Each structure stands twice: as C-alpha cells, then as structure tokens.
Coordinates of C-alpha atoms and ligand atoms in Angstrom, one line a residue:
X1 CA 0.2 -0.2 0.2
X2 CA 2.8 2.5 1.2
X3 CA 4.6 1.7 -2.4
X4 CA 1.6 2.5 -4.4
X5 CA 1.8 5.1 -7.2
X6 CA -0.4 7.7 -7.9
X7 CA -1.3 5.9 -11.4
X8 CA -1.7 2.6 -9.3
X9 CA -4.2 4.7 -7.3
X10 CA -5.8 6.0 -10.1
X11 CA -6.2 2.5 -11.7
X12 CA -7.5 1.0 -8.6
X13 CA -10.0 3.7 -7.5
X14 CA -11.2 4.7 -10.8
X15 CA -14.7 4.3 -10.2
X16 CA -14.8 6.0 -7.1
X17 CA -12.8 9.1 -8.4
X18 CA -15.1 9.3 -11.6
X19 CA -18.3 8.7 -9.4
X20 CA -17.0 11.8 -7.2
X21 CA -15.8 13.9 -10.0
X22 CA -19.5 13.6 -11.7
X23 CA -21.1 14.3 -8.4
X24 CA -19.2 17.3 -8.0
X25 CA -19.7 18.6 -11.1
X26 CA -23.7 17.7 -11.0
X27 CA -23.6 19.8 -7.6
X28 CA -22.0 22.9 -9.2
X29 CA -24.3 22.5 -12.1
X30 CA -27.3 21.8 -9.5
X31 CA -26.2 25.0 -8.3
X32 CA -25.6 26.8 -10.8
X33 CA -29.0 26.6 -12.0
X34 CA -30.4 27.4 -8.7
X35 CA -28.7 30.5 -8.8
X36 CA -30.0 31.3 -12.3
X37 CA -33.6 30.4 -11.1
X38 CA -32.8 32.7 -8.2
X39 CA -31.6 35.3 -10.5
X40 CA -34.2 35.5 -13.0
X41 CA -36.8 35.5 -9.9
X42 CA -35.4 38.4 -8.6
X43 CA -35.0 40.0 -12.2
X44 CA -38.7 39.2 -12.4
X45 CA -39.5 40.9 -9.1
X46 CA -37.5 43.6 -10.4
X47 CA -38.9 44.3 -13.9
X48 CA -42.3 42.2 -13.9
X49 CA -45.5 43.4 -12.8
X50 CA -46.4 41.8 -9.8
X51 CA -49.7 40.3 -10.5
X52 CA -50.3 40.6 -14.3
X53 CA -48.0 39.2 -17.1
X54 CA -46.5 42.4 -18.3
X55 CA -43.2 44.4 -17.6
X56 CA -43.4 47.3 -14.8
X57 CA -42.7 50.8 -15.4
X58 CA -39.0 50.6 -14.2
X59 CA -38.2 47.9 -16.6
X60 CA -39.7 50.7 -19.3
X61 CA -37.6 53.5 -17.8
X62 CA -34.4 51.1 -18.2
X63 CA -34.7 49.7 -21.4
X64 CA -35.8 52.7 -22.9
X65 CA -33.1 54.7 -21.5
X66 CA -30.8 52.0 -22.8
X67 CA -32.1 52.4 -26.3
X68 CA -32.0 56.4 -26.0
X69 CA -28.2 55.8 -25.5
X70 CA -27.4 53.4 -28.2
X71 CA -29.9 54.1 -31.1
X72 CA -30.7 57.9 -31.4
X73 CA -31.6 57.5 -35.3
X74 CA -34.9 56.0 -34.4
X75 CA -37.9 58.1 -33.3
X76 CA -39.6 57.1 -30.2
X77 CA -42.9 57.9 -28.3
X78 CA -44.6 57.2 -24.6
X79 CA -47.8 56.6 -24.2
X80 CA -49.6 56.6 -21.1
X81 CA -53.1 54.5 -21.3
X82 CA -55.9 54.5 -18.9
X83 CA -59.4 53.0 -18.8
X84 CA -62.0 55.7 -17.8
X85 CA -64.7 54.7 -14.9
X86 CA -62.4 51.5 -14.4
X87 CA -62.9 52.4 -10.8
X88 CA -66.6 52.5 -10.8
X89 CA -66.6 49.3 -12.7
X90 CA -64.2 47.6 -9.9
X91 CA -66.7 48.9 -7.4
X92 CA -69.8 48.0 -9.1
X93 CA -68.8 44.4 -10.1
X94 CA -66.3 43.2 -7.6
X95 CA -62.3 43.2 -7.3
X96 CA -62.1 39.7 -9.4
X97 CA -63.8 40.7 -12.3
X98 CA -61.7 44.4 -12.3
X99 CA -58.4 42.0 -11.9
X100 CA -59.8 39.8 -15.0
X101 CA -60.3 42.8 -17.1
X102 CA -56.9 44.1 -16.6
X103 CA -55.4 40.9 -17.3
X104 CA -57.3 41.0 -20.2
X105 CA -55.7 44.5 -21.4
X106 CA -52.3 43.9 -20.5
X107 CA -52.5 40.8 -22.9
X108 CA -54.3 43.1 -25.5
X109 CA -51.1 46.0 -24.5
X110 CA -48.4 43.0 -24.8
X111 CA -49.9 42.0 -28.2
X112 CA -49.8 45.1 -29.6
X113 CA -46.1 46.1 -29.1
X114 CA -43.2 45.0 -31.3
X115 CA -41.5 42.7 -28.0
X116 CA -38.2 43.1 -29.8
X117 CA -38.3 47.1 -29.9
X118 CA -41.0 47.9 -27.9
X119 CA -42.6 47.7 -23.9
X120 CA -45.7 47.9 -22.8
X121 CA -46.1 48.0 -18.9
X122 CA -48.4 48.6 -16.0
X123 CA -48.2 51.4 -13.6
X124 CA -50.6 50.5 -11.1
X125 CA -54.2 49.7 -11.3
X126 CA -55.6 50.5 -14.7
X127 CA -52.8 53.1 -15.8
X128 CA -50.2 51.6 -18.4
X129 CA -47.2 53.0 -20.2
X130 CA -46.1 51.9 -23.6
X131 CA -42.5 52.8 -25.1
X132 CA -42.9 52.4 -29.0
X133 CA -41.1 53.5 -32.2
X134 CA -42.7 55.5 -35.1
X135 CA -41.7 56.7 -38.5
X136 CA -44.5 58.8 -39.9
X137 CA -46.6 60.5 -37.0
X138 CA -50.2 60.4 -39.1
X139 CA -49.2 56.5 -39.7
X140 CA -48.3 56.5 -35.3
X141 CA -51.5 58.2 -34.6
X142 CA -53.8 55.8 -36.8
X143 CA -51.8 53.0 -34.9
X144 CA -52.8 54.3 -31.6
X145 CA -56.8 54.9 -32.7
X146 CA -57.0 51.8 -34.4
X147 CA -55.4 49.9 -30.8
X148 CA -57.9 52.1 -28.9
X149 CA -61.0 50.8 -30.7
X150 CA -59.6 47.6 -30.5
X151 CA -59.6 47.3 -26.8
X152 CA -62.5 49.4 -26.3
X153 CA -64.4 47.0 -28.5
X154 CA -63.0 44.0 -26.7
X155 CA -63.8 45.5 -22.9
X156 CA -67.2 45.8 -24.6
X157 CA -67.4 42.1 -25.7
X158 CA -66.1 40.8 -22.6
X159 CA -68.1 43.0 -20.2
X160 CA -71.0 44.4 -22.2
X161 CA -69.7 47.9 -20.6
X162 CA -68.8 50.6 -22.6
X163 CA -65.3 51.8 -20.6
X164 CA -63.5 54.5 -22.7
X165 CA -59.8 54.5 -23.3
X166 CA -58.0 57.2 -22.6
X167 CA -54.6 58.0 -24.3
X168 CA -51.5 60.6 -23.6
X169 CA -48.6 60.7 -25.8
X170 CA -45.2 62.5 -25.6
X171 CA -43.3 62.0 -29.0
X172 CA -39.4 62.1 -27.6
X173 CA -37.4 65.1 -29.0
X174 CA -33.9 64.6 -29.9
X175 CA -32.2 65.6 -27.0
X176 CA -34.6 63.9 -24.6
X177 CA -32.5 61.4 -22.6
X178 CA -34.5 60.8 -19.8
X179 CA -37.2 58.0 -20.1
X180 CA -38.6 59.4 -16.6
X181 CA -39.4 63.0 -18.2
X182 CA -40.7 61.3 -21.3
X183 CA -43.2 59.4 -19.1
X184 CA -43.9 62.5 -16.8
X185 CA -45.0 64.3 -20.0
X186 CA -46.9 61.8 -21.5
X187 CA -48.9 61.4 -18.2
X188 CA -49.2 65.0 -18.2
X189 CA -50.8 65.1 -21.3
X190 CA -53.5 62.3 -20.1
X191 CA -54.4 64.6 -17.3
X192 CA -55.2 67.6 -19.8
X193 CA -57.5 65.1 -21.4
X194 CA -61.0 66.6 -21.6
X195 CA -63.3 64.4 -20.0
X196 CA -62.7 61.8 -17.7
X197 CA -65.5 59.7 -19.3
X198 CA -64.8 60.3 -22.9
X199 CA -62.2 58.4 -25.1
X200 CA -59.3 60.6 -26.3
X201 CA -56.0 61.0 -27.4
X202 CA -53.9 63.7 -26.5
X203 CA -50.7 64.7 -27.4
X204 CA -48.2 66.9 -25.7
X205 CA -47.4 70.0 -27.6
X206 CA -46.1 73.6 -26.8
X207 CA -50.0 74.6 -26.1
X208 CA -50.5 71.6 -23.8
X209 CA -46.9 72.8 -22.0
X210 CA -48.2 76.6 -21.9
X211 CA -51.9 75.0 -20.4
X212 CA -50.1 73.0 -17.6
X213 CA -47.9 76.1 -17.0
X214 CA -50.8 78.2 -16.3
X215 CA -52.5 75.6 -14.3
X216 CA -49.4 74.9 -12.3
X217 CA -49.2 79.1 -11.6
X218 CA -53.0 79.1 -10.8
X219 CA -52.6 76.2 -8.5
X220 CA -49.2 77.9 -6.6
X221 CA -51.7 80.9 -6.3
X222 CA -54.9 79.2 -4.9
X223 CA -52.6 77.1 -2.5
X224 CA -51.2 80.2 -1.2
X225 CA -54.7 82.3 -0.8
X226 CA -56.9 82.2 2.7
X227 CA -60.4 81.3 2.3
X228 CA -61.7 84.6 2.8
X229 CA -64.2 87.4 1.4
X230 CA -63.0 86.4 -2.0
X231 CA -64.8 83.6 -1.8
X232 CA -68.4 84.9 -2.6
X233 CA -72.0 83.3 -2.8
X234 CA -73.9 83.9 -6.1
X235 CA -77.5 82.6 -5.5
X236 CA -79.5 81.0 -8.4
X237 CA -83.3 81.2 -7.7
X238 CA -85.8 78.0 -7.7
X239 CA -89.4 79.4 -9.3
X240 CA -92.6 77.5 -9.0
X241 CA -93.6 77.5 -12.5
X242 CA -97.1 77.8 -11.6
X243 CA -97.0 81.1 -9.8
X244 CA -93.8 81.9 -11.2
X245 CA -92.8 83.0 -7.9
X246 CA -89.4 82.3 -6.4
X247 CA -89.6 79.8 -3.6
X248 CA -86.0 79.2 -3.1
X249 CA -82.1 79.7 -4.1
X250 CA -79.0 77.9 -4.8
X251 CA -75.7 79.2 -3.2
X252 CA -72.9 78.6 -6.0
X253 CA -69.4 79.8 -4.8
X254 CA -67.4 82.3 -7.2
X255 CA -63.9 83.4 -6.7
X256 CA -62.8 86.9 -7.3
X257 CA -59.8 86.5 -8.7
X258 CA -57.2 89.2 -6.9
X259 CA -54.6 88.8 -9.5
X260 CA -57.3 89.6 -12.4
X261 CA -58.6 92.8 -10.8
X262 CA -61.7 90.8 -8.9
X263 CA -62.6 88.9 -12.3
X264 CA -65.5 86.4 -11.2
X265 CA -64.3 82.9 -11.7
X266 CA -66.3 80.0 -11.4
X267 CA -66.4 76.5 -9.6
X268 CA -64.3 75.0 -12.2
X269 CA -61.5 77.0 -11.9
X270 CA -60.6 76.1 -8.2
X271 CA -63.1 73.4 -6.9
X272 CA -61.5 70.4 -8.5
X273 CA -58.0 71.9 -7.3
X274 CA -59.7 72.4 -3.6
X275 CA -61.2 68.8 -3.6
X276 CA -57.9 67.5 -4.3
X277 CA -56.0 69.5 -1.3
X278 CA -59.0 68.7 0.8
X279 CA -59.9 72.8 1.7
X280 CA -62.9 72.5 -0.7
X281 CA -64.7 71.6 3.0
X282 CA -63.5 74.8 4.3
X283 CA -65.3 76.9 1.1
X284 CA -68.4 75.2 1.6
X285 CA -68.7 76.1 5.2
X286 CA -67.7 79.6 4.4
X287 CA -70.2 79.7 1.7
X288 CA -72.9 78.0 4.1
X289 CA -71.8 81.0 6.6
X290 CA -72.3 83.7 4.1
X291 CA -75.7 82.6 3.4
X292 CA -76.6 82.4 6.7
X293 CA -75.4 86.1 7.2
X294 CA -77.4 87.2 4.6
X295 CA -81.1 85.6 5.9
X296 CA -80.0 86.8 9.4
X297 CA -79.6 90.2 7.9
X298 CA -82.8 89.9 6.3
X299 CA -84.9 88.5 9.2
X300 CA -83.0 91.7 11.6
X301 CA -84.6 93.9 8.9
X302 CA -88.0 92.2 8.9
X303 CA -87.8 90.9 5.1
X304 CA -88.7 87.6 4.1
X305 CA -86.4 84.8 3.4
X306 CA -86.1 81.6 1.6
X307 CA -84.5 78.3 1.9
X308 CA -81.4 77.9 0.4
X309 CA -79.3 75.4 -0.9
X310 CA -75.6 74.7 -0.1
X311 CA -73.4 72.7 -2.1
X312 CA -71.3 70.1 0.1
X313 CA -68.5 68.2 -1.3
X314 CA -68.4 64.3 -1.0
X315 CA -65.4 65.0 1.7
X316 CA -67.5 66.1 4.2
X317 CA -69.4 63.2 4.4
X318 CA -66.1 60.6 4.8
X319 CA -65.5 62.3 7.9
X320 CA -66.7 62.7 11.5
X321 CA -68.2 65.9 13.1
X322 CA -70.3 67.6 9.7
X323 CA -74.0 67.5 11.5
X324 CA -72.2 69.2 14.5
X325 CA -70.3 72.0 12.8
X326 CA -73.5 72.6 10.9
X327 CA -75.2 72.9 13.3
X328 CA -73.1 75.3 15.2
X329 CA -73.0 77.5 12.0
X330 CA -77.0 77.6 12.3
X331 CA -77.2 78.3 15.9
X332 CA -74.4 81.3 15.6
X333 CA -76.7 83.2 13.3
X334 CA -80.1 82.0 14.8
X335 CA -81.3 80.4 11.3
X336 CA -84.1 77.6 11.6
X337 CA -82.8 74.2 9.8
X338 CA -85.6 74.3 7.4
X339 CA -83.7 77.6 5.7
X340 CA -80.4 75.8 4.8
X341 CA -80.3 72.6 2.5
X342 CA -77.2 70.2 1.9
X343 CA -77.1 69.3 -1.7
X344 CA -74.9 66.3 -2.6
X345 CA -74.0 64.8 -5.5
X346 CA -75.3 61.0 -6.2
X347 CA -71.8 60.0 -7.7
X348 CA -70.6 60.5 -3.9
X349 CA -72.9 56.9 -3.1
X350 CA -71.4 54.6 -5.7
X351 CA -67.6 56.1 -5.9
X352 CA -67.4 56.0 -2.1
X353 CA -68.7 52.8 -1.6
X354 CA -65.8 52.0 0.6
X355 CA -66.7 54.3 3.4
X356 CA -70.4 53.8 3.0
X357 CA -70.8 52.8 6.5
X358 CA -69.7 56.4 7.5
X359 CA -71.5 58.2 5.3
X360 CA -74.5 56.2 5.6
X361 CA -74.5 57.3 9.3
X362 CA -73.5 60.6 9.0
X363 CA -76.6 61.2 6.5
X364 CA -79.0 59.2 8.7
X365 CA -77.7 61.8 11.4
X366 CA -78.7 64.3 9.6
X367 CA -82.1 63.1 8.4
X368 CA -82.7 62.5 12.3
X369 CA -82.0 66.1 13.0
X370 CA -84.5 67.2 10.4
X371 CA -82.0 68.7 8.1
X372 CA -83.0 68.3 4.6
X373 CA -80.7 66.4 1.9
X374 CA -80.8 67.2 -1.7
X375 CA -80.0 64.9 -4.2
X376 CA -77.9 67.1 -6.7
X377 CA -77.2 66.2 -10.5
X378 CA -79.8 62.9 -10.3
X379 CA -79.6 61.3 -13.7
X380 CA -76.0 62.3 -14.8
X381 CA -73.4 59.6 -14.6
X382 CA -74.4 56.0 -13.1
X383 CA -77.8 57.1 -12.1
X384 CA -79.6 54.1 -10.1
X385 CA -82.3 54.0 -8.3
X386 CA -80.4 52.7 -5.4
X387 CA -79.6 56.1 -4.6
X388 CA -82.6 56.7 -2.8
X389 CA -82.1 54.1 -0.8
X390 CA -78.9 55.3 0.5
X391 CA -79.3 58.7 1.0
X392 CA -83.1 59.7 2.8
X393 CA -83.4 62.8 0.4
X394 CA -85.9 65.8 1.0
X395 CA -85.9 66.9 -2.8
X396 CA -84.0 65.3 -5.7
X397 CA -82.6 67.5 -8.2
X398 CA -83.2 66.4 -12.0
X399 CA -80.0 67.1 -14.0
X400 CA -80.5 68.5 -17.1
X401 CA -79.3 65.8 -19.4
X402 CA -82.6 64.6 -19.2
X403 CA -83.9 67.7 -20.8
X404 CA -81.2 67.5 -23.3
X405 CA -82.2 64.2 -24.5
X406 CA -84.4 64.8 -27.0
X407 CA -83.8 61.8 -29.0
X408 CA -87.0 59.4 -27.8
X409 CA -88.9 62.0 -26.3
X410 CA -92.1 60.1 -25.1
X411 CA -89.8 57.4 -23.4
X412 CA -87.7 60.1 -21.5
X413 CA -90.9 61.8 -20.2
X414 CA -92.2 58.2 -19.2
X415 CA -88.7 57.6 -17.4
X416 CA -88.8 61.1 -15.7
X417 CA -92.5 60.7 -14.5
X418 CA -91.5 57.8 -13.1
X419 CA -89.0 59.0 -11.1
X420 CA -91.3 62.0 -10.1
X421 CA -93.9 59.5 -8.4
X422 CA -91.3 57.8 -7.0
X423 CA -90.1 61.1 -5.2
X424 CA -93.6 61.9 -4.7
X425 CA -94.2 58.5 -3.0
X426 CA -90.9 59.3 -0.8
X427 CA -92.0 62.4 0.0
X428 CA -89.4 63.8 -1.5
X429 CA -89.8 67.3 -3.8
X430 CA -88.5 66.9 -7.4
X431 CA -86.4 70.1 -9.0
X432 CA -85.6 70.3 -12.2
X433 CA -82.0 71.8 -12.8
X434 CA -80.6 73.4 -16.1
X435 CA -84.4 74.7 -17.6
X436 CA -83.4 76.7 -20.4
X437 CA -86.5 76.9 -22.7
X438 CA -90.4 77.2 -23.1
X439 CA -90.1 73.4 -24.0
X440 CA -88.1 72.6 -20.6
X441 CA -91.3 74.1 -18.8
X442 CA -93.6 72.2 -21.3
X443 CA -92.3 68.8 -20.6
X444 CA -92.4 70.1 -16.7
X445 CA -95.9 70.3 -16.9
X446 CA -96.1 66.6 -18.5
X447 CA -94.6 64.7 -15.8
X448 CA -96.1 67.2 -13.4
X449 CA -93.1 68.9 -11.3
X450 CA -93.3 72.4 -10.6
X451 CA -90.1 73.4 -9.1
X452 CA -87.6 75.0 -12.0
X453 CA -84.1 76.0 -11.5
X454 CA -82.2 77.6 -14.9
X455 CA -81.1 79.9 -17.1
X456 CA -84.7 80.7 -18.5
X457 CA -85.6 82.3 -15.1
X458 CA -82.3 83.4 -14.0
X459 CA -78.6 82.9 -14.1
X460 CA -76.6 82.8 -10.9
X461 CA -76.5 86.5 -9.8
X462 CA -74.8 88.7 -7.2
X463 CA -76.3 88.6 -3.1
X464 CA -77.4 92.3 -3.7
X465 CA -79.2 91.6 -7.0
X466 CA -80.7 88.3 -5.7
X467 CA -81.8 90.2 -2.4
X468 CA -83.6 93.1 -5.0
X469 CA -85.4 90.3 -6.9
X470 CA -86.9 88.5 -3.6
X471 CA -87.6 92.2 -2.1
X472 CA -89.4 93.2 -5.5
X473 CA -91.7 90.2 -4.8
X474 CA -92.4 90.6 -1.8
X475 CA -93.6 94.2 -2.7
X476 CA -95.6 93.0 -5.4
X477 CA -97.3 90.7 -2.9
X478 CA -98.3 93.1 -0.5
X479 CA -99.4 95.4 -3.1
X480 CA -96.9 98.1 -2.2
X481 CA -94.5 99.1 -5.0
Ligands
LIG501 P1 -74.6 72.2 -9.1 O1 -74.7 72.4 -8.1 O2 -75.1 71.3 -10.2 O3 -74.9 73.9 -10.1 C1 -75.9 73.9 -11.0 C2 -74.8 74.5 -11.7 O4 -75.2 74.8 -13.5 C3 -74.2 75.9 -11.6 O5 -73.0 75.8 -12.5 C4 -75.1 76.8 -12.3 O6 -74.6 77.7 -13.0 C5 -75.4 76.0 -14.1 N1 -76.8 76.1 -14.5 C6 -77.8 76.8 -13.8 N2 -78.8 76.9 -14.9 C7 -78.4 76.2 -16.1 C8 -79.1 76.0 -17.2 O7 -80.1 76.3 -17.3 N3 -77.8 75.8 -18.0 C9 -76.8 75.2 -17.8 N4 -76.3 75.0 -18.9 N5 -76.3 75.5 -17.1 C10 -77.1 76.0 -15.9 P2 -71.8 76.5 -11.4 O8 -72.0 77.7 -10.7 O9 -71.0 76.8 -12.3 O10 -71.3 75.4 -10.6 C11 -70.9 74.1 -11.0 C12 -70.6 73.1 -9.6 O11 -69.9 73.6 -8.9 C13 -72.3 72.9 -9.3 O12 -72.9 72.1 -10.1 C14 -71.3 72.4 -8.0 O13 -71.5 71.0 -8.3 C15 -70.2 72.9 -7.8 N6 -70.4 73.7 -6.7 C16 -71.1 75.1 -7.0 N7 -70.9 76.0 -5.9 C17 -70.2 74.9 -5.1 C18 -69.8 75.3 -3.5 O14 -70.2 76.0 -2.7 N8 -69.2 74.1 -2.9 C19 -69.0 72.7 -3.4 N9 -68.5 71.9 -3.2 N10 -69.4 72.7 -5.2 C20 -69.9 73.7 -5.7
LIG502 MG1 -76.0 71.9 -6.6
LIG503 MG1 -76.9 70.5 -10.2

C-alpha cells in the first residue's frame, strides 16, 4: 500500500474517482441552476408586474434609457394609457372581475407592441405606459386610434360595458435623454384630456405645455390664499312654474381673482383643485356662513327669506363632525334648519362605496336632526334608483341631461314621470335643474313637477341682485311697489 504510485491509485480507485468527480460536477450544475433561477426570479420581481403578465414601469424606463443611448437614429414615443370609469367598474362588479379585465387588457397591450423593440408596462391599477417606435406621425396616430378602438371593443365584448380608453402621448425630442421625463410628459398629456369619461388621445405639445404652466401657476396661487371674502356666494333662484314665484335658491361659490382685478371665476376654476387638497370643505362652510349671514340680516330687517341650498363636497361625509359643525353655524346666526338644504351629488354614493358605513351614518344623523338633504344632479353619471335607498333625501334635483336628451321624447317623459312619482311616494320634492327653454317648461308640466332652476328664469347672480328680486317679489305680493 505504501509503495502504491499515483497511477496505481487512480487505476485501483478509478470508479470512485469518476463517481466523485461526476457528483461534484452535478452539484456545481445544480447550484448554478439554482442561482440562475433565483436571478431570473429577482429580475422578474424587479422588472415584471407583481400580479399581471406584463413589464413594470421600472423595466420600461431602464430599457428605454438604454435605447435612447444606443439607438438615436430612431424615433420614440411614450404613451400613457388609462381606462376611464375603471374604478366604478371595479366597485360595481367586484375586485375579481376588475382584475380579470385588467389581465385581458395587459394581454391586448402585450400583443400590440413589437416585443423586440417596444415595451408595454403597467404602472398600477388601470394605468399603463407604452414605449413605442414611430416613423410617420400620421401612421403612428392611426396605430394608436386602432389600438384604442380594439381595446374598447374587446372590453365591450367581454363585459357589455362601454368603458373608454384614454391616452396621453409624448413624442420624444431628439435631445430627450431621460425616460422618466418622457413618461411624466405623456402622463401630463393624459391629465389634460378633456373629460374623464371620453375616449381621447391627447398629445403633449407646446399649447399643452403652456396650459400646464398656467394650471401650475393658478394652483400655486390657490394654495397660498386664505379662504376669505374673495370666495362669495352667487344665488340662482328656484321658481314655482305655476305661480312664477321664487320659492328658494341655490348658493353657488364664485372666486373674485385678486390677480385679475377681481374677475369672477366659476367653480371649475378652483373647486377641482380644492377637492384634491381637501380645502373645499372650508369653502363649503364659508359659503354656508355667508348664506346664513344674508338670511340673518334679512330677518333682522323684517324681510322675508326663502330656503337656500348649499353644495357640500363628498369629502364632508367621509369624516366625522359634519352635522355638529353644520348645526353650530345655524346656531351662530339663529337660522332655522329648514332654511339651509344640504346638496350632495349622487355619484358620491357609488364612488365612495368603501366608506359607505361612515357616509350612511352621517346622512342618517342629518335626517334625524331634521336637516334637509338634496340629491344633486340625479340622472347624470351612473344613476341608479338605489340612491334613494341610501340617501334619505327630501329633495331630488333632476339633472339637465334629462332635458337635453330629445332622441326619444316619449320614452324620456315616461322615465322622468316615474322618477317624479317615486319621489312623491318617498315624500321628496323634485326640482328640475338647467331649465333653459319653453319646451323644458312644457316637459315639466307633462311630468307633473313644478319647481324649476335654470337660465330660463335667471343665471346665478350676486347677493345684492338676488335680494333685490326677493324684495320686489314681496312688494308685489303686498301690493306696495
Ligand atoms: P350644481 O350644484 O349642479 O350647480 C348647477 C350648475 O349649473 C351651476 O354651475 C349653474 O350655474 C349651472 N346652471 C344653472 N342653470 C343652468 C342652465 O339653465 N343651463 C346650464 N347649462 N347650466 C345651468 P356653476 O355655478 O358653474 O357650478 C358648477 C358646479 O360646481 C355645481 O353644480 C356644484 O357641483 C359645484 N359647486 C358650486 N358651488 C359650490 C360650493 O360652494 N361647494 C361645492 N363643493 N361645490 C360647488
Ligand atoms: Mg348643486
Ligand atoms: Mg346640479
């Protein structure tokens, strides 16, 4: 044994040696496979969407930046894609159905890109970003429109719902080197799309850049200012069409812009921004206070008053304390609760399904306290009769869209008559909004409802004018001009 050479040893134990060598190689291979697997898992986590079979935004930015460095002779664009009303669909049909729909959209987007040179990615929820190549702009836009139509049709075939696809597009300039900036621009383009409910393709261009700058400056200004007397209540009267008498009014906020010599700005100018920041709740109470002040002043002067409805944002109802603060303001000015009505939009009930218990309890408290609730814009958006069950309303405001739909007048009248009758059964008064013409008045008579609000009688006017009209009405009634 002691004299055994290395050669003898290898010959004698060749079987074992080969066995151990093979086992070693297998172990190394196995370890390598494990490492590679883990690596691809890690890469997948880093680059793939965690739920859907689609790339994530990180991957799009990473690959896009690489292409921008190496392929500058090509033209690129980023496209932000969003499904309008997806949130409502999700709430109405449930999470699983929503997820199925998104998976389907991922598949359509994946199939629509050239997997070697282009990328489809999901940001989150129903928000996607595409990194695409283009040569001719017209052809590129046709490609996007076709994709938009295809997705919309497929969604309809799958769900029987007309959900709209919106796109924001940014064509990368030759100097553009940062994909994050490019994605930001296509996002911005999408945010400037006209309506959240329409299918639209908005391209980021100079005009849009200018508009964004204006919006940014306006928001900066709005952020800084206090909620004070620059926010005033305008009034639009509600008229009984049988007597032509004003039986009430609605307070509508206006902003007197200090930067534009007190130019009167409508809610569209600032309400959406303050809804985002939450400051709208302060504005609503500020308007309620100015209404109460006006009513108090009139009472002190021995003049008549009419009930005024005040718009309250949905934000009030998802937190505590609304009824208490409302009552405190009434108490401060000694105004009876019948004289201030709370207007809330019906979309509130569908959109805020998650916080329903909180909303329900606030609304019930208001009802118990005898505060009058008014369902605003009934018939716009996702109307459902279920809203009557959820909002214990004293007033239902039929939206202007009912009066605009003249396609099948007879059918429309039957539907409206049904709603008026239902309101009657529920002891709720119906008010028709947006009454503009003699024909609208005729429709009101046919559906047997008589309280109108709209340009036919008056636009929203400043407090002094509204008061003068009330005074005049009183003088005529008492026979003393
Ligand atoms: P709304 O509460 O449904 O108010 C009715 C809107 O319709 C008003 O627009 C009014 O000027 C307009 N309008 C009235 N009659 C007619 C008509 O015959 N034809 C047409 N085409 N429009 C008519 P405005 O004042 O621009 O207010 C828009 C919306 O802003 C309001 O809709 C309400 O949702 C919101 N808003 C107004 N004031 C406040 C407020 O103090 N607080 C909150 N949270 N929202 C407010
Ligand atoms: Mg209103
Ligand atoms: Mg309304």
